[in-house]
Amino acid sequence: MKWKQQIYGMKAYQPGKPIEEVKKEFGLDEVVKLASNENPYGFSPKVKAFLEKDSTNHAIYPDGYAQSLRTAVAKHLGVKETELLFGNGSDDLIAIVTRALLYPGVNTVMADPSFSQYSHNAVIEGAEVRKVPTKDGKHDLQAMLEAIDENTSIVWVCNPNNPTGTIVSDDELQNFLKQVPSEVLVVLDEAYFEYINAPEFKDTLHYVSEYPNVIIMRTFSKAYGLASFRVGYAYAQEDVIAKLDPVRGPFNNTVLSQKVAIVALEDQEFIQECRDKNEIGKNQFVEFCNKHGLNYYPSQTNFILFEVKADSDVVFQEMMKRGFIIRSGNALGTPGYIRVTFGTEEQNSKFLSLLEEVLTEQGVFA
Ligand SMILES: Cc1ncc(COP(=O)(O)O)c(C=O)c1O
């Protein structure tokens, strides 16, 4: 068959091992997954109550335009309904943007390490991928500007960045946007937006009205705890959205996921609670790193990337045996580091005491 040449050698996305599989493999009763930056508190109790009484007719196609959800998100953000695009998770939005703008002969600029799906989708479209190394885990925006040329179609700013958790400050972003050529689309991927608390990050929505080449992506998968429902949205000027909309699959959100996202959006108290608890988790990890002299990247997300001074794959494996699934830095382009999603306070304490045991066994701690 006549496969695209670039498909050869590509691997499907490698998610963390499923909990059930780890339980079976290691004979464990309880396994905690701290590998995919999901919300350890699940979703809003209002969503739970809604689901318990829901009687959606799943035989009927969903509203492809997601009208009710569109109205709710537009109101929540204070933007026009026509300025929004909905995706089956922001993964879908990344694929839509890539499909619309990338092809052989053009290039796309991104940080390294950053979220893997930017390059994955670009490779499928046959575009050149220009990866610009991060500096201390932060986007090197000056070097990214220098990587842009007349063939650049998309530049990705993962803010906060996955896997380093660092942010681009408002000053840095403003200075960057001023210099990006107006025909290059700038994607601001804000999957972890709800967790940011750094004062140097300021709301970015106004950049969309100032710059016709800016698109912001957010998701219901992280703080809203709806990863399995697959709902993400993008905000950009009306004509950008109109160009992207035909590229979208016709029914890319289910009826139920649209309904659930509306309910979740209404419970901002839950989001605030999760944000507060996330800070407690972050402090537990930061204290651990400080106590043991382990380097870490300052996180503005619900995960942290930190040094283990040992083979990350070994630490990953040893922690899995003890009932915790995490991400090895080897899989993320950061060997010697691990990325861990913050769990509940209790899960974090257990994780950190087991990690101490593993790192002592590995000869890292005396
Ligand atoms: C930076 C970033 N963008 C996008 C996504 C995709 O999220 P979803 O497709 O669940 O909305 C993730 C998920 O891990 C992410 O970390």
mmCIF file of N, CA, C and O and ligand atoms in Angstrom, residues 13 36-37 87-94 114-115 117-118 158-162 189-192 217-222 226-228 230-233 303 339, ligand 1:
data_model
loop_
_atom_site.group_PDB
_atom_site.id
_atom_site.type_symbol
_atom_site.label_atom_id
_atom_site.label_comp_id
_atom_site.label_asym_id
_atom_site.label_seq_id
_atom_site.Cartn_x
_atom_site.Cartn_y
_atom_site.Cartn_z
ATOM 1 N N TYR A 13 1.314 6.681 20.394
ATOM 2 C CA TYR A 13 1.541 7.321 21.694
ATOM 3 C C TYR A 13 1.641 6.250 22.778
ATOM 4 O O TYR A 13 0.821 5.328 22.832
ATOM 5 N N SER A 36 -0.164 10.652 34.340
ATOM 6 C CA SER A 36 -0.815 11.305 33.190
ATOM 7 C C SER A 36 -1.422 12.655 33.531
ATOM 8 O O SER A 36 -2.246 13.175 32.774
ATOM 9 N N ASN A 37 -1.022 13.208 34.668
ATOM 10 C CA ASN A 37 -1.468 14.551 35.067
ATOM 11 C C ASN A 37 -2.985 14.680 35.142
ATOM 12 O O ASN A 37 -3.569 15.693 34.748
ATOM 13 N N GLY A 87 -12.791 20.416 20.563
ATOM 14 C CA GLY A 87 -12.054 19.239 20.108
ATOM 15 C C GLY A 87 -12.300 18.058 21.023
ATOM 16 O O GLY A 87 -12.740 18.219 22.167
ATOM 17 N N ASN A 88 -12.004 16.879 20.513
ATOM 18 C CA ASN A 88 -12.066 15.650 21.292
ATOM 19 C C ASN A 88 -10.794 15.620 22.154
ATOM 20 O O ASN A 88 -9.832 14.910 21.877
ATOM 21 N N GLY A 89 -10.807 16.473 23.173
ATOM 22 C CA GLY A 89 -9.584 16.744 23.928
ATOM 23 C C GLY A 89 -8.775 17.761 23.146
ATOM 24 O O GLY A 89 -9.045 17.993 21.952
ATOM 25 N N SER A 90 -7.786 18.379 23.817
ATOM 26 C CA SER A 90 -6.970 19.304 23.021
ATOM 27 C C SER A 90 -6.041 18.542 22.087
ATOM 28 O O SER A 90 -5.528 19.117 21.130
ATOM 29 N N ASP A 91 -5.855 17.256 22.307
ATOM 30 C CA ASP A 91 -5.124 16.432 21.328
ATOM 31 C C ASP A 91 -5.742 16.605 19.939
ATOM 32 O O ASP A 91 -5.030 16.716 18.937
ATOM 33 N N ASP A 92 -7.059 16.594 19.897
ATOM 34 C CA ASP A 92 -7.782 16.740 18.624
ATOM 35 C C ASP A 92 -7.532 18.136 18.030
ATOM 36 O O ASP A 92 -7.333 18.288 16.821
ATOM 37 N N LEU A 93 -7.512 19.147 18.893
ATOM 38 C CA LEU A 93 -7.278 20.517 18.411
ATOM 39 C C LEU A 93 -5.879 20.638 17.808
ATOM 40 O O LEU A 93 -5.681 21.297 16.790
ATOM 41 N N ILE A 94 -4.920 19.974 18.457
ATOM 42 C CA ILE A 94 -3.531 19.993 17.954
ATOM 43 C C ILE A 94 -3.503 19.345 16.561
ATOM 44 O O ILE A 94 -2.893 19.856 15.625
ATOM 45 N N SER A 114 8.982 19.265 25.117
ATOM 46 C CA SER A 114 7.645 19.852 25.247
ATOM 47 C C SER A 114 6.641 18.736 24.959
ATOM 48 O O SER A 114 7.025 17.568 24.871
ATOM 49 N N PHE A 115 5.387 19.101 24.809
ATOM 50 C CA PHE A 115 4.355 18.075 24.642
ATOM 51 C C PHE A 115 4.558 17.344 23.303
ATOM 52 O O PHE A 115 4.637 17.979 22.247
ATOM 53 N N GLN A 117 2.849 15.652 21.242
ATOM 54 C CA GLN A 117 1.894 15.603 20.131
ATOM 55 C C GLN A 117 2.117 16.685 19.072
ATOM 56 O O GLN A 117 1.665 16.540 17.935
ATOM 57 N N TYR A 118 2.831 17.758 19.433
ATOM 58 C CA TYR A 118 3.103 18.785 18.409
ATOM 59 C C TYR A 118 3.972 18.185 17.302
ATOM 60 O O TYR A 118 3.662 18.296 16.115
ATOM 61 N N CYS A 158 3.969 25.991 24.866
ATOM 62 C CA CYS A 158 3.255 25.145 25.821
ATOM 63 C C CYS A 158 3.394 25.838 27.179
ATOM 64 O O CYS A 158 4.473 25.836 27.779
ATOM 65 N N ASN A 159 2.319 26.434 27.634
ATOM 66 C CA ASN A 159 2.417 27.353 28.766
ATOM 67 C C ASN A 159 1.311 27.104 29.789
ATOM 68 O O ASN A 159 0.179 27.522 29.573
ATOM 69 N N PRO A 160 1.632 26.423 30.911
ATOM 70 C CA PRO A 160 2.927 25.890 31.336
ATOM 71 C C PRO A 160 3.348 24.704 30.465
ATOM 72 O O PRO A 160 2.510 24.012 29.891
ATOM 73 N N ASN A 161 4.677 24.491 30.482
ATOM 74 C CA ASN A 161 5.241 23.458 29.616
ATOM 75 C C ASN A 161 5.118 22.065 30.235
ATOM 76 O O ASN A 161 5.373 21.879 31.414
ATOM 77 N N ASN A 162 4.728 21.120 29.427
ATOM 78 C CA ASN A 162 4.779 19.712 29.803
ATOM 79 C C ASN A 162 5.972 19.133 29.043
ATOM 80 O O ASN A 162 5.983 19.250 27.817
ATOM 81 N N ASP A 189 -0.705 26.674 24.193
ATOM 82 C CA ASP A 189 -1.352 25.488 24.767
ATOM 83 C C ASP A 189 -1.376 25.650 26.282
ATOM 84 O O ASP A 189 -0.341 25.555 26.943
ATOM 85 N N GLU A 190 -2.559 25.912 26.803
ATOM 86 C CA GLU A 190 -2.714 26.185 28.244
ATOM 87 C C GLU A 190 -3.493 25.061 28.932
ATOM 88 O O GLU A 190 -4.439 25.310 29.684
ATOM 89 N N ALA A 191 -3.073 23.828 28.675
ATOM 90 C CA ALA A 191 -3.780 22.674 29.250
ATOM 91 C C ALA A 191 -3.818 22.740 30.784
ATOM 92 O O ALA A 191 -4.750 22.240 31.404
ATOM 93 N N TYR A 192 -2.798 23.365 31.385
ATOM 94 C CA TYR A 192 -2.720 23.403 32.864
ATOM 95 C C TYR A 192 -3.059 24.784 33.413
ATOM 96 O O TYR A 192 -2.700 25.103 34.556
ATOM 97 N N MET A 217 -5.398 27.189 23.506
ATOM 98 C CA MET A 217 -6.067 25.901 23.713
ATOM 99 C C MET A 217 -6.155 25.586 25.199
ATOM 100 O O MET A 217 -5.160 25.745 25.919
ATOM 101 N N ARG A 218 -7.315 25.171 25.633
ATOM 102 C CA ARG A 218 -7.499 24.725 27.024
ATOM 103 C C ARG A 218 -8.287 23.421 27.031
ATOM 104 O O ARG A 218 -8.835 23.025 25.996
ATOM 105 N N THR A 219 -8.358 22.795 28.179
ATOM 106 C CA THR A 219 -8.969 21.464 28.220
ATOM 107 C C THR A 219 -9.774 21.217 29.495
ATOM 108 O O THR A 219 -9.503 21.835 30.532
ATOM 109 N N PHE A 220 -10.707 20.298 29.405
ATOM 110 C CA PHE A 220 -11.460 19.837 30.579
ATOM 111 C C PHE A 220 -10.799 18.589 31.192
ATOM 112 O O PHE A 220 -11.346 18.003 32.118
ATOM 113 N N SER A 221 -9.655 18.182 30.645
ATOM 114 C CA SER A 221 -9.045 16.918 31.088
ATOM 115 C C SER A 221 -8.258 17.019 32.380
ATOM 116 O O SER A 221 -8.008 15.995 33.015
ATOM 117 N N LYS A 222 -7.803 18.199 32.744
ATOM 118 C CA LYS A 222 -6.871 18.310 33.867
ATOM 119 C C LYS A 222 -7.612 18.758 35.129
ATOM 120 O O LYS A 222 -8.169 17.929 35.828
ATOM 121 N N LEU A 226 -11.986 15.637 33.755
ATOM 122 C CA LEU A 226 -12.856 14.946 32.783
ATOM 123 C C LEU A 226 -12.062 14.326 31.634
ATOM 124 O O LEU A 226 -12.545 14.279 30.493
ATOM 125 N N ALA A 227 -10.860 13.826 31.938
ATOM 126 C CA ALA A 227 -9.980 13.320 30.868
ATOM 127 C C ALA A 227 -10.661 12.288 29.972
ATOM 128 O O ALA A 227 -10.480 12.295 28.758
ATOM 129 N N SER A 228 -11.475 11.425 30.574
ATOM 130 C CA SER A 228 -12.057 10.362 29.747
ATOM 131 C C SER A 228 -13.201 10.875 28.863
ATOM 132 O O SER A 228 -13.586 10.212 27.909
ATOM 133 N N ARG A 230 -12.997 13.633 27.015
ATOM 134 C CA ARG A 230 -12.335 14.186 25.836
ATOM 135 C C ARG A 230 -12.983 15.485 25.341
ATOM 136 O O ARG A 230 -13.656 15.525 24.308
ATOM 137 N N VAL A 231 -12.800 16.544 26.104
ATOM 138 C CA VAL A 231 -13.282 17.853 25.670
ATOM 139 C C VAL A 231 -12.182 18.896 25.847
ATOM 140 O O VAL A 231 -11.669 19.102 26.945
ATOM 141 N N GLY A 232 -11.826 19.535 24.748
ATOM 142 C CA GLY A 232 -10.900 20.659 24.789
ATOM 143 C C GLY A 232 -11.479 21.765 23.941
ATOM 144 O O GLY A 232 -12.394 21.522 23.131
ATOM 145 N N TYR A 233 -11.012 22.981 24.121
ATOM 146 C CA TYR A 233 -11.503 24.060 23.255
ATOM 147 C C TYR A 233 -10.377 25.009 22.896
ATOM 148 O O TYR A 233 -9.368 25.105 23.604
ATOM 149 N N PHE A 303 1.985 18.669 38.225
ATOM 150 C CA PHE A 303 3.046 17.647 38.201
ATOM 151 C C PHE A 303 4.383 18.343 38.402
ATOM 152 O O PHE A 303 4.470 19.577 38.361
ATOM 153 N N ARG A 339 8.934 12.397 36.129
ATOM 154 C CA ARG A 339 7.799 13.333 36.188
ATOM 155 C C ARG A 339 6.687 12.662 36.973
ATOM 156 O O ARG A 339 6.275 11.548 36.647
HETATM 157 C C1 LIG B 1 0.436 20.339 27.273
HETATM 158 C C2 LIG B 1 -0.684 19.429 26.933
HETATM 159 N N1 LIG B 1 -1.483 19.730 25.905
HETATM 160 C C3 LIG B 1 -2.504 18.953 25.565
HETATM 161 C C4 LIG B 1 -2.758 17.778 26.243
HETATM 162 C C5 LIG B 1 -3.888 16.916 25.780
HETATM 163 O O1 LIG B 1 -4.930 16.949 26.647
HETATM 164 P P1 LIG B 1 -6.398 16.485 26.247
HETATM 165 O O2 LIG B 1 -6.327 15.942 24.853
HETATM 166 O O3 LIG B 1 -6.769 15.464 27.236
HETATM 167 O O4 LIG B 1 -7.218 17.721 26.310
HETATM 168 C C6 LIG B 1 -1.962 17.417 27.318
HETATM 169 C C7 LIG B 1 -2.208 16.160 28.048
HETATM 170 O O5 LIG B 1 -1.419 15.644 28.763
HETATM 171 C C8 LIG B 1 -0.886 18.256 27.668
HETATM 172 O O6 LIG B 1 -0.076 17.948 28.670
#
